[in-house]
Coordinates of C-alpha atoms and ligand atoms in Angstrom, one line a residue:
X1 CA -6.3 2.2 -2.9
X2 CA -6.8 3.4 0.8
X3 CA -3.7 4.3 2.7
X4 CA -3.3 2.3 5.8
X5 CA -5.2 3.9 8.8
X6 CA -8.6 4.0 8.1
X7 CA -9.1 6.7 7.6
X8 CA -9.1 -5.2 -25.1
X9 CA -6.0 -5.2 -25.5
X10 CA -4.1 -1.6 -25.3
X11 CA -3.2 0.1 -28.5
X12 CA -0.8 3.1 -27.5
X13 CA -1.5 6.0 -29.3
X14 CA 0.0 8.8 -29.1
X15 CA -2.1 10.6 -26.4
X16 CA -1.8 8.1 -24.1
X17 CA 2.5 8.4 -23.6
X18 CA 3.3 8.4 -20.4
X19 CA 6.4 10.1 -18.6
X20 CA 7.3 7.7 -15.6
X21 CA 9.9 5.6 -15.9
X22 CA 8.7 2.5 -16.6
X23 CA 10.8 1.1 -19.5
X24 CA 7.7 0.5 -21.7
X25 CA 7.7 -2.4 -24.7
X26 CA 6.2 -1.0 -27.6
X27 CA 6.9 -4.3 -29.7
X28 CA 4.9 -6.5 -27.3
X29 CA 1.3 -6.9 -26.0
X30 CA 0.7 -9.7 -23.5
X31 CA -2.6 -10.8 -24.5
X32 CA -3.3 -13.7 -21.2
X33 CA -1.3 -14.3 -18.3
X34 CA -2.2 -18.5 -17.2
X35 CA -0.6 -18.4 -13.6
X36 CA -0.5 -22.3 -12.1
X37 CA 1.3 -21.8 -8.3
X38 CA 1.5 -24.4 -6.1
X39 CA 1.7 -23.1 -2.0
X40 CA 2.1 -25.5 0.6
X41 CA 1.9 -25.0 4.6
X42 CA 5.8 -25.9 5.3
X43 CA 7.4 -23.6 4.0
X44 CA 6.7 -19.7 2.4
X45 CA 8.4 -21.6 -1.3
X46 CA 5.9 -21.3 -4.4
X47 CA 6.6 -23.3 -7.6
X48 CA 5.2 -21.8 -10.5
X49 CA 4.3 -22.2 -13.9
X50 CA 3.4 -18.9 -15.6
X51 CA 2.5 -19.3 -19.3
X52 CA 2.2 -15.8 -21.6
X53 CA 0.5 -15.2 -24.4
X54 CA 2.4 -12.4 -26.0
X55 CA 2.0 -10.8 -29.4
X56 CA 4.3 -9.6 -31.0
X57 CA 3.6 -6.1 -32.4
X58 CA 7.1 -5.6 -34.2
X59 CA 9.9 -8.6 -35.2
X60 CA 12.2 -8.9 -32.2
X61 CA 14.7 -11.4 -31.1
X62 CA 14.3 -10.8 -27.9
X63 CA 11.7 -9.1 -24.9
X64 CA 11.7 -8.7 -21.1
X65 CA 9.3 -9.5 -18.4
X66 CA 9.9 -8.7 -14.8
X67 CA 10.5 -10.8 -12.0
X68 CA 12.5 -10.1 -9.0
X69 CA 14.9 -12.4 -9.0
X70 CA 16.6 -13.9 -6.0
X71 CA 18.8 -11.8 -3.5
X72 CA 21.1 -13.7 -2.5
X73 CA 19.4 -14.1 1.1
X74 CA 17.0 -17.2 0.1
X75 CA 14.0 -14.9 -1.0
X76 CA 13.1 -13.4 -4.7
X77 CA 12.3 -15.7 -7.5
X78 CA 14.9 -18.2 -9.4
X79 CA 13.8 -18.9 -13.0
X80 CA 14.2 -22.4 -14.3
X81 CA 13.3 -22.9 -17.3
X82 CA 11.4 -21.1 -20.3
X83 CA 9.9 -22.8 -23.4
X84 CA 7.6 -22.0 -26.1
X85 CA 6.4 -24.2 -29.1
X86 CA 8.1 -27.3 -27.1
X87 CA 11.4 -25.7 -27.4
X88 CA 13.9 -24.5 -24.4
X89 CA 14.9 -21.1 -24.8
X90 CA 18.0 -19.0 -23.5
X91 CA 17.2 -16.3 -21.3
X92 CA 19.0 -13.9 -19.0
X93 CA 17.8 -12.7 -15.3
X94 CA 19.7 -9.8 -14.0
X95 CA 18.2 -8.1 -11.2
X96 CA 13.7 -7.4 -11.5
X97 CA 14.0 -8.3 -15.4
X98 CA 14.1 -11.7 -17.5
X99 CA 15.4 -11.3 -21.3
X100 CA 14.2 -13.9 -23.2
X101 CA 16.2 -14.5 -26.5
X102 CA 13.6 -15.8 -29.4
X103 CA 15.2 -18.7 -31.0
X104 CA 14.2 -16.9 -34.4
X105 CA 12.5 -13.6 -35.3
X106 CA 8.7 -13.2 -35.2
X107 CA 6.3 -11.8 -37.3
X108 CA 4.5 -9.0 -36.0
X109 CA 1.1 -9.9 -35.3
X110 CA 1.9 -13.1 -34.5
X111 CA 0.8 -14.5 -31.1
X112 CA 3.0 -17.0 -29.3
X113 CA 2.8 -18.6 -25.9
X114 CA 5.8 -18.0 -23.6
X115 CA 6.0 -20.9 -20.4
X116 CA 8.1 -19.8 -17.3
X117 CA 8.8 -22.4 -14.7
X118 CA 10.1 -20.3 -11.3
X119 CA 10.0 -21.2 -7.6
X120 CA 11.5 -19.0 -4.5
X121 CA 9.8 -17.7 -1.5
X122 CA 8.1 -13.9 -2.6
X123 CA 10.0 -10.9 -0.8
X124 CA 6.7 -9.0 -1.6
X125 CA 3.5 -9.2 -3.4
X126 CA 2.6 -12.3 -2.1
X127 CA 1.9 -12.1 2.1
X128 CA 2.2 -15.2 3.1
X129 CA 2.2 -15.5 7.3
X130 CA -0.2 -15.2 10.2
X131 CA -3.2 -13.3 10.3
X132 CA -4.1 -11.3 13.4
X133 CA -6.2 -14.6 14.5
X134 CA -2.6 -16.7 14.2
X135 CA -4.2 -18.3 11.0
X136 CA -1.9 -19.2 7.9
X137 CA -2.5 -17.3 4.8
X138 CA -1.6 -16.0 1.4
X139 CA -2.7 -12.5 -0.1
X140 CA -1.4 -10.8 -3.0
X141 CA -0.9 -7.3 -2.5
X142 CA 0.0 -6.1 -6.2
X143 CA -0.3 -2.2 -6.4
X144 CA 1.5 -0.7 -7.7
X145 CA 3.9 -2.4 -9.3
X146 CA 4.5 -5.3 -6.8
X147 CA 3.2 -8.3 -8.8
X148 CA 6.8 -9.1 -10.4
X149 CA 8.0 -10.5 -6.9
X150 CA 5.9 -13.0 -7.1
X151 CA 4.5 -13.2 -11.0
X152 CA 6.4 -12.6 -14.0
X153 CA 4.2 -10.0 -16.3
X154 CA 5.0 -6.6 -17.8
X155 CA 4.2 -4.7 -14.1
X156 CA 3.1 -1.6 -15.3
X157 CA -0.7 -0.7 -16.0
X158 CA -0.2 0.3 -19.4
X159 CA -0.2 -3.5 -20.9
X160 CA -3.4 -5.4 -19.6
X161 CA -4.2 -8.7 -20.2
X162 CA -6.9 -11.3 -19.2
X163 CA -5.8 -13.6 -16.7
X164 CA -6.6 -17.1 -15.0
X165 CA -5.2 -18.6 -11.7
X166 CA -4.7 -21.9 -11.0
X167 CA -4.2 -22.2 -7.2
X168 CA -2.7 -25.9 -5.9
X169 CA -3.1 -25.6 -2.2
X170 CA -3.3 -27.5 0.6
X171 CA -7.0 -28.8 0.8
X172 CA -8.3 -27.3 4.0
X173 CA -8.0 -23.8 2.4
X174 CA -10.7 -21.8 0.6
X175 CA -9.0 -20.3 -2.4
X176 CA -10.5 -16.9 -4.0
X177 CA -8.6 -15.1 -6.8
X178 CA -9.6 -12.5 -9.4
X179 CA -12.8 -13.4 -12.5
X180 CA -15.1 -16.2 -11.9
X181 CA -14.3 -19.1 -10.7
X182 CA -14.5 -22.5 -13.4
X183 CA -13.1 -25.2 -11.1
X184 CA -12.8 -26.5 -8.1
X185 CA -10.8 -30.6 -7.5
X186 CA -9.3 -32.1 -4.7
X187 CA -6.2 -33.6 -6.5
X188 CA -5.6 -35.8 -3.8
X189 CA -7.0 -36.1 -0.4
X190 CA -4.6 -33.1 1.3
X191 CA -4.3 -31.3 -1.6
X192 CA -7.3 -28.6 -4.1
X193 CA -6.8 -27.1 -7.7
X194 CA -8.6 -24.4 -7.6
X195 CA -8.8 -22.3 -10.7
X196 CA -10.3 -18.5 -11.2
X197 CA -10.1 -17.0 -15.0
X198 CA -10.9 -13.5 -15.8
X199 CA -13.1 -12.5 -19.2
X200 CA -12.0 -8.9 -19.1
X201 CA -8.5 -7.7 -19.4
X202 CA -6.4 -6.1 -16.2
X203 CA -3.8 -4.3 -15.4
X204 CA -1.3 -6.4 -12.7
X205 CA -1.7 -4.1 -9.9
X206 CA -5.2 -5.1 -9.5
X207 CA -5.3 -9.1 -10.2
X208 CA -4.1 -10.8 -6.7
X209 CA -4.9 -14.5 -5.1
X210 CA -6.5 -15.0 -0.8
X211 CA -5.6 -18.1 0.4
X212 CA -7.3 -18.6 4.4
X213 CA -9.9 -20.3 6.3
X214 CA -12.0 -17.9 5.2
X215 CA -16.1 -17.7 6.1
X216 CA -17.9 -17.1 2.7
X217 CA -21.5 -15.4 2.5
X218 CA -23.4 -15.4 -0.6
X219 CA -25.2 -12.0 -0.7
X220 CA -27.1 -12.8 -3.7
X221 CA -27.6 -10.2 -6.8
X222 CA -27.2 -6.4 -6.5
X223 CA -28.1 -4.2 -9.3
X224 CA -27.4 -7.9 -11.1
X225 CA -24.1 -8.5 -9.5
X226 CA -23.1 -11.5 -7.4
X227 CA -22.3 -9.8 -4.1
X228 CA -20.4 -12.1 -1.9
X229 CA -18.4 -11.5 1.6
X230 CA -15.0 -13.5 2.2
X231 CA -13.6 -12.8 6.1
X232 CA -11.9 -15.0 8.2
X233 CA -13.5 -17.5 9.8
X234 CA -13.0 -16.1 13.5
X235 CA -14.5 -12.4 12.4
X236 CA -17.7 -14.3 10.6
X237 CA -20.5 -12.6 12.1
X238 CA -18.9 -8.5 12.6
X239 CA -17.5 -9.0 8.9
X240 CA -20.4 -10.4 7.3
X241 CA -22.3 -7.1 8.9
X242 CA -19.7 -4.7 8.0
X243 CA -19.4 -5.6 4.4
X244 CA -22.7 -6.2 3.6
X245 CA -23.1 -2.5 3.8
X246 CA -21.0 -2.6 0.4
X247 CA -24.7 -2.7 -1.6
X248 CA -25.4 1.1 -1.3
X249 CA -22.3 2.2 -2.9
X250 CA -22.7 -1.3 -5.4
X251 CA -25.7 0.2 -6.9
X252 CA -25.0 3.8 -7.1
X253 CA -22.1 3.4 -9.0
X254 CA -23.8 1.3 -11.8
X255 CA -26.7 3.5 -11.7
X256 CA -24.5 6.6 -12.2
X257 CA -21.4 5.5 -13.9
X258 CA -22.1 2.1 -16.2
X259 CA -22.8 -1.2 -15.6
X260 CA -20.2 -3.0 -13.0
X261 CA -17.2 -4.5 -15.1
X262 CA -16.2 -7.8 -14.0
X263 CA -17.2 -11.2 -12.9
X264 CA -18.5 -10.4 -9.4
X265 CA -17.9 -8.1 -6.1
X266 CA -16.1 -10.1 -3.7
X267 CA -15.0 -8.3 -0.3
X268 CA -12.5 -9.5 1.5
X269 CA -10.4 -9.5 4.8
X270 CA -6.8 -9.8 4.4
X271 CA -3.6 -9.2 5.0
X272 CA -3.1 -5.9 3.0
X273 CA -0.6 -3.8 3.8
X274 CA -3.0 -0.8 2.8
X275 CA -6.5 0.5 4.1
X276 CA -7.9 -1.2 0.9
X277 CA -6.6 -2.7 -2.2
X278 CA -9.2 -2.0 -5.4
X279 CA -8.2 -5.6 -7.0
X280 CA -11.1 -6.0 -9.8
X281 CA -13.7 -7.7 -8.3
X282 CA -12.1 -8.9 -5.1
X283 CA -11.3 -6.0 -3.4
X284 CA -9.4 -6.7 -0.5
X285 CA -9.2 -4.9 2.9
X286 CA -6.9 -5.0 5.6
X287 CA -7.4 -7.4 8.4
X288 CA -8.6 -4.2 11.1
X289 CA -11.1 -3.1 9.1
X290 CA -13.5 -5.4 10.1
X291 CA -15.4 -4.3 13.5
X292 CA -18.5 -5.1 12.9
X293 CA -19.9 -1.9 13.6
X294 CA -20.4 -0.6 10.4
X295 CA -18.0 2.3 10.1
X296 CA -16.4 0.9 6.6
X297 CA -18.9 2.7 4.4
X298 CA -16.7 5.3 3.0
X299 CA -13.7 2.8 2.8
X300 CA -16.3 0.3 0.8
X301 CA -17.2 3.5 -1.4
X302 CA -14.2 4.8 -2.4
X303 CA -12.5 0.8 -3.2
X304 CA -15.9 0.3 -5.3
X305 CA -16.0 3.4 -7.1
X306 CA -12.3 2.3 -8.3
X307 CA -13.5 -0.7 -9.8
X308 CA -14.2 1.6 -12.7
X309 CA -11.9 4.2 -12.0
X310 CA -8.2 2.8 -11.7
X311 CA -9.1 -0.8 -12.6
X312 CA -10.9 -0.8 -15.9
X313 CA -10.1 3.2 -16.8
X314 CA -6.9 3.2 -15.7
X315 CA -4.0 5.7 -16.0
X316 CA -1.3 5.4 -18.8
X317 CA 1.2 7.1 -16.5
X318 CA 1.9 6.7 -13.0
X319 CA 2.1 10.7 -12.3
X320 CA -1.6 10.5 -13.1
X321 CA -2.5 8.4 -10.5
X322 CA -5.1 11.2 -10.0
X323 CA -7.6 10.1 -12.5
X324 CA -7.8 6.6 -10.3
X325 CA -7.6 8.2 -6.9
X326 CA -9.0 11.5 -6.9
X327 CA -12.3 9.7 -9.0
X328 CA -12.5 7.1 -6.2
X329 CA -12.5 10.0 -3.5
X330 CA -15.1 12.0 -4.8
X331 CA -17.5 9.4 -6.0
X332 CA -17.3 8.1 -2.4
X333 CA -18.5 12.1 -1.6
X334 CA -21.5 11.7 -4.2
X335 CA -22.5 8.6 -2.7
X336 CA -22.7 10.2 0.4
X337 CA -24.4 13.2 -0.5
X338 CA -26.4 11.1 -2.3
X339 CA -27.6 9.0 0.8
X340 CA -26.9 11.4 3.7
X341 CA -27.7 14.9 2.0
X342 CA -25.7 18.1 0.4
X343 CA -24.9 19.0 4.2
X344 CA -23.3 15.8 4.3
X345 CA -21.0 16.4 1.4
X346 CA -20.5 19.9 2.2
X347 CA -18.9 18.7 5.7
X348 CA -16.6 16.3 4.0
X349 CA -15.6 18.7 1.2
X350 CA -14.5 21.3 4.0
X351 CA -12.8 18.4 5.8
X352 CA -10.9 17.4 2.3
X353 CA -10.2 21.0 2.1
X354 CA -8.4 21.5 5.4
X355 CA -6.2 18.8 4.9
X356 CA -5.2 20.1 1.1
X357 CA -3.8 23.4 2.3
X358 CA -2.5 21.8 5.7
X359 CA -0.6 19.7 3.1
X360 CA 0.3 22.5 0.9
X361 CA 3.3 24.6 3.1
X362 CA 5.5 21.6 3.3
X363 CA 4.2 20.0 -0.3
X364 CA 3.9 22.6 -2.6
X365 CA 4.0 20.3 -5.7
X366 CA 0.8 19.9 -8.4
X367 CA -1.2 17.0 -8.9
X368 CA 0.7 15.6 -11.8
X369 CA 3.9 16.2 -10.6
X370 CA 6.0 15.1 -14.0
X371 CA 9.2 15.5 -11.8
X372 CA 8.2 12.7 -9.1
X373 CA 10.1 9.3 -10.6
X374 CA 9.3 7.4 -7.3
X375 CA 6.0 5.8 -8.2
X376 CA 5.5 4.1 -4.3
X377 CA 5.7 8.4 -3.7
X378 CA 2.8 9.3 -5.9
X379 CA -0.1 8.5 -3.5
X380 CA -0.6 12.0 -1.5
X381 CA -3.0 14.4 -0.3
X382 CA -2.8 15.9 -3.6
X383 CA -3.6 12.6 -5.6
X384 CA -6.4 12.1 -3.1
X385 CA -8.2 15.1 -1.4
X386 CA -6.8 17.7 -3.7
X387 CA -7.7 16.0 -6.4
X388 CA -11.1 15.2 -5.4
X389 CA -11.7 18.7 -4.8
X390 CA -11.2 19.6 -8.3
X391 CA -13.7 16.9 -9.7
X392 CA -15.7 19.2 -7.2
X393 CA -15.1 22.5 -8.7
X394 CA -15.5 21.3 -12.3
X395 CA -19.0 20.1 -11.3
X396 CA -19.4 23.2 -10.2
X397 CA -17.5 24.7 -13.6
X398 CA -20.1 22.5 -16.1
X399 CA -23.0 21.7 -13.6
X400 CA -24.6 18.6 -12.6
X401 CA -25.5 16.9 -15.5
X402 CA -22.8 18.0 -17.8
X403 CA -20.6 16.6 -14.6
X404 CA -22.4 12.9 -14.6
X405 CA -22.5 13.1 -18.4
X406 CA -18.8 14.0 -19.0
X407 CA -17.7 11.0 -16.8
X408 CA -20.0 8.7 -18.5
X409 CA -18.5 9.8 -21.7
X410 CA -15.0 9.2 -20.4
X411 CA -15.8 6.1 -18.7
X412 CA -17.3 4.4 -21.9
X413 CA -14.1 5.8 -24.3
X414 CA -11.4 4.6 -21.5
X415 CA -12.8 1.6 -19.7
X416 CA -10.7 -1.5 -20.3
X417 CA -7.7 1.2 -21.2
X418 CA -5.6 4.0 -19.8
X419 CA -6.1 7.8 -20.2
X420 CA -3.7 10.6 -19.2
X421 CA -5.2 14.1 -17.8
X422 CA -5.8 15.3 -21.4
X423 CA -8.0 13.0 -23.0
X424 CA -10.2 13.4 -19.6
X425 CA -10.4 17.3 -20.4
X426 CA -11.1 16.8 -24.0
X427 CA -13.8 14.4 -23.0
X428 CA -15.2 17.0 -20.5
X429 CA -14.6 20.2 -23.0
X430 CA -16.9 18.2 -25.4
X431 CA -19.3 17.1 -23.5
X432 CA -19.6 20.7 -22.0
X433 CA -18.7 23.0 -25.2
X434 CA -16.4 24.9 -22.5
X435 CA -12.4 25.4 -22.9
X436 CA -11.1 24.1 -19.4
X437 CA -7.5 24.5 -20.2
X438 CA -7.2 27.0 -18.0
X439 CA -9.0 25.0 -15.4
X440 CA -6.9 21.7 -15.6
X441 CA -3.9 23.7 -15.7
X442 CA -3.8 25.5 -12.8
X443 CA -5.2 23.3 -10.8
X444 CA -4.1 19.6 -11.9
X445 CA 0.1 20.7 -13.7
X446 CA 0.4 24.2 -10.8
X447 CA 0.3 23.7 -7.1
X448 CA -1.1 25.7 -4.7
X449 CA -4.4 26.9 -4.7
X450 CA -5.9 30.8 -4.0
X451 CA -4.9 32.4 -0.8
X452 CA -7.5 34.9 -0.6
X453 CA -7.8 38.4 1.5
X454 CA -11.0 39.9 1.2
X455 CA -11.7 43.4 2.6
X456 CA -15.3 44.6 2.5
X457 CA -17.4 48.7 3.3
X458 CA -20.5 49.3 3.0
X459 CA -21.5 53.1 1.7
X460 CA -25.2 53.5 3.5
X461 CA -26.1 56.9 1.3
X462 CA -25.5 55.0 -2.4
X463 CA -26.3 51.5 -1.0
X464 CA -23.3 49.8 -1.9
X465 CA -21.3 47.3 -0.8
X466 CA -17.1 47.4 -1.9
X467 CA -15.6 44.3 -2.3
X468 CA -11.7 44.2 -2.6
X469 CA -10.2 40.3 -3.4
X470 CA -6.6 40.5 -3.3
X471 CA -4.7 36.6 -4.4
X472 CA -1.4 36.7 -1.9
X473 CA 0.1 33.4 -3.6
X474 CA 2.4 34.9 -6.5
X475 CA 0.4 33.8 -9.7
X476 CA -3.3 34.7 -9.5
X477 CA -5.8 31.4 -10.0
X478 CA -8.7 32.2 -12.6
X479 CA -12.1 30.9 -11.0
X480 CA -15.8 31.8 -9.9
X481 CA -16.1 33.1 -6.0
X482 CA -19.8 33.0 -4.4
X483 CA -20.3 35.7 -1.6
X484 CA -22.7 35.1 1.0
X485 CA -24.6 38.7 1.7
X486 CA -26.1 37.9 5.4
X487 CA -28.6 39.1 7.1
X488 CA -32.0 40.6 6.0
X489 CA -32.5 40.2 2.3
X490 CA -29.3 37.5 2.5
X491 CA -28.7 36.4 -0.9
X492 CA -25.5 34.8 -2.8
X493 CA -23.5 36.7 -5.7
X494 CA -20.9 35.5 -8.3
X495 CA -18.0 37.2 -9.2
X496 CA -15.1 36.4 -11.4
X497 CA -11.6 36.6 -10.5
X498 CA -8.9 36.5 -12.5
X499 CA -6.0 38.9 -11.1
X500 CA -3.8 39.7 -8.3
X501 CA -6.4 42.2 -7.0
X502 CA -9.7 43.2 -7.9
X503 CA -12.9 45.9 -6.7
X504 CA -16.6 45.0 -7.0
X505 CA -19.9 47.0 -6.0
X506 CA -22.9 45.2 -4.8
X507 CA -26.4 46.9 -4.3
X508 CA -27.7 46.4 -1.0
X509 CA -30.6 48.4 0.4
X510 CA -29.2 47.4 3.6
X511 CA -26.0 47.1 5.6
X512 CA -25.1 42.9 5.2
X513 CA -24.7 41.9 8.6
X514 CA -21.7 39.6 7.9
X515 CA -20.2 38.3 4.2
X516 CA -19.1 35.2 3.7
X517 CA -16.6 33.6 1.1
X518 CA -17.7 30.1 -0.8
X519 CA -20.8 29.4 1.9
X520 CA -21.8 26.7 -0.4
X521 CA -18.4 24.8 -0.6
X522 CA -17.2 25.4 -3.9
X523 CA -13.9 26.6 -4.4
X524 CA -10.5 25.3 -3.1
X525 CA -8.9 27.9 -1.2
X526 CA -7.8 29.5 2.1
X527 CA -8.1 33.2 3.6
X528 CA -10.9 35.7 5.2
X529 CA -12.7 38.0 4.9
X530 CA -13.4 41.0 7.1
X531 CA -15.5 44.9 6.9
X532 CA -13.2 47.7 6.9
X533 CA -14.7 50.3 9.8
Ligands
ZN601 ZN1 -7.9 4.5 -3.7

């Protein structure tokens, strides 16, 4: 996900318990979602026909789905009918949430197929209107949990599921929805079936439908993975340009992280309401960010690193949106280090920086902030920059390889699943053989970060340099702080601080012209430094 302005089925274990307040269904699993909608250029009605494949994990006699049902004001979804097995059941749709009443207990493990027969116009999740070009279209725009306006599905990223489309549209639209596409039919002249059927399993905040006149380019194969460019038809040539520059990041990622997980890389203009929507394999982008002069790169980076992060290893808890958000932000840093240089990331680290303790005064609230119910709240400079910032440091913390080789590691045990921030610091304590408790709890579960005043004197008869760090914020941080000696002989020192105020001598044979805090852009923080006369 990119805020507006450019700028396997799940077992639950016990580690993976979430505290939002999704009312999660521990008796249930929906194992496919077959979605048949029918849109037409009349009206903004759909009619659909949503079949569920749901097993049952525990003997119930009775389960809810959501769907926003209708509000009185001719918009939300009005449910019809519901079989399964040929039989009609009873059911009950009060407010976002269907109850449907089994017509006898199931076993547990059996697997039964639930069909819901709903039509209404969407009042979100689906964007159906004018593009900026006046063109009629449709976009889903799913995350985070605004599928069930327009789909009924457990919309909460905890339950995945594989999932096929079948799109009846009017025939003069190309239709492009998440997996591989398996069929195309005009059903008559006017109107096209077209039908798109995933092989992997999603969560609902990242599976969506684009309906347009769209222009299609066929990038061919990049690091094996069909590359392909949907934009409307009026921006063909500036979007074709702008998105092909999607490749660089394409590659890095499967080179670094894993191979790519799903069907193919589609990018795609649309009606978004955000900067960029990560939907697995078809990421969509709003309708501005096509220019055509090739200034998406970092936008491209960060929705393609989430196709890993956030779409296949996802969080089990919305208040740990961090491990989808702040992972997308910094491997759009590495990919730019990685192309334009160190300098390059250093630049944007101290850019991040600024903004986290800009943020701070008015926010002062950690990363996982268990207290935050709202989940439309939970996308911040915290979940973002700050976050990024401490993938940063613990590169630092366990170094390079350790870094790549502790996100591998997590990757491959969570991909297709959902991790909370635990199970990624056990993955990185093992891989590393360091305890980062410490680290992940004062920076991920505490806010703030150091506010440091340095003082520094330098005694020219012993050749030594005094060094007093003093923490102002009211609980001292534990972490590493580089100095920067300038001037002849200029060299870098470490030093470890761990309390409110601390005093360290340096050799020098000669009088540092300047000391700097962090010159390489390590460490999260704020404050000076300056020689006491
Ligand atoms: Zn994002």
């Amino acid at each position: 996900m990119h805020k507006v302005i450019l700028c396997l089925l799940l077992m639950i274990t016990k580690s993976v318990h979430g505290s939002d307040p999704y009312p999660r269904n521990e008796s249930i699993d929906i194992r496919n979602y077959l979605f048949r909608l029918e849109l037409n250029d009349s009206t903004d009605r759909i009619a659909g026909e949503a079949t569920l494949t749901v097993r049952f994990k525990k003997s119930v006699t009775a389960f809810e789905i959501d769907l926003t049902g209708p509000d009185g004001q001719g918009r939300g979804m009005k449910v019809e009918n519901i079989t399964s097995g040929g039989r009609i059941l009873t059911f009950e749709h009060i407010g976002n949430r269907v109850r449907i009443n089994l017509p006898s207990a199931i076993q547990p493990g059996e697997d039964r197929n639930f069909t819901i027969w709903y039509q209404g116009i969407p009042d979100d999740g689906l964007i159906i209107g004018k593009n900026k070009f006046g063109d009629r279209g449709f976009f889903g725009d799913n995350w985070p949990d605004r599928a069930h306006h327009w789909l009924p599905c457990i919309d909460h990223p905890y339950d995945k599921a594989t999932v096929e489309f079948a799109i009846v549209a009017p025939a003069h639209y190309e239709v492009i929805a998440t997996g591989k596409k398996v069929e195309e039919s005009y059903l008559t002249k006017n109107q096209k079936l077209t039908r798109w059927k995933t092989s992997v399993i999603l969560p609902t905040k990242v599976i969506t439908i684009g309906v347009t006149h769209f222009a299609i380019s066929y990038e061919g194969l990049v690091s094996n993975v069909p590359m392909e460019s949907w934009v409307y038809a009026e921006n063909r040539n500036e979007g074709f340009k702008d998105y092909a520059m999607a490749a660089g990041p394409l590659s890095f990622f499967i080179d670094r992280i894993a191979p790519y997980p799903y069907e193919k890389l589609a990018n795609v203009q649309s009606k978004t309401r955000w900067g960029g929507l990560e939907n697995a394999g078809n990421i969509f982008y709003t309708e501005n960010s096509v220019t055509g002069k090739g200034t998406i790169e970092g936008l491209l980076s960060h929705e393609i690193a989430h196709q890993w992060f956030g779409d296949s290893a996802s969080e089990a808890d919305w208040q740990h949106v961090w491990l989808s958000e702040g992972f997308a932000t910094y491997m759009a840093h590495l990919y730019f280090e990685a192309t334009y240089g160190r300098l390059r990331l250093a630049q944007d680290m101290q850019a991040d920086r600024s903004k986290v303790t800009a943020y701070y005064p008015q926010n002062p609230t950690p990363i996982v902030n268990e207290q935050l119910m709202d989940i439309n709240k939970v996308l911040s400079t915290n979940t973002y920059q700050k976050a990024s910032w401490v993938l940063h440091m613990l590169r630092h913390e366990v170094g390079d390889q350790k870094f790549w080789e502790g996100v591998r590691a997590y990757y491959q045990k969570y991909q297709l699943g959902n991790a909370l921030t635990d199970d990624f610091r056990n993955v990185m304590e093992s891989v590393s053989g360091k305890d980062l408790k410490t680290f992940f709890q004062q920076w991920i579960f505490r806010s703030g970060h150091p506010q440091i005043d340095a003082t520094w004197k330098y005694d020219a008869g012993k050749k030594i340099v005094t060094l007093t760090i003093t923490q102002k914020q009211a609980v001292p941080f534990e972490f590493p702080l580089e100095l920067g000696l300038e001037g002849a002989g200029g060299r870098t020192e470490k030093v470890s601080i761990n309390a409110k105020k601390q005093e360290f001598r340096l050799s020098s044979s000669q009088k540092p012209s300047g000391l700097v805090l962090d010159p390489d852009t390590w460490l999260l923080f704020e404050g000076s430094v300056r020689e006491l006369k």
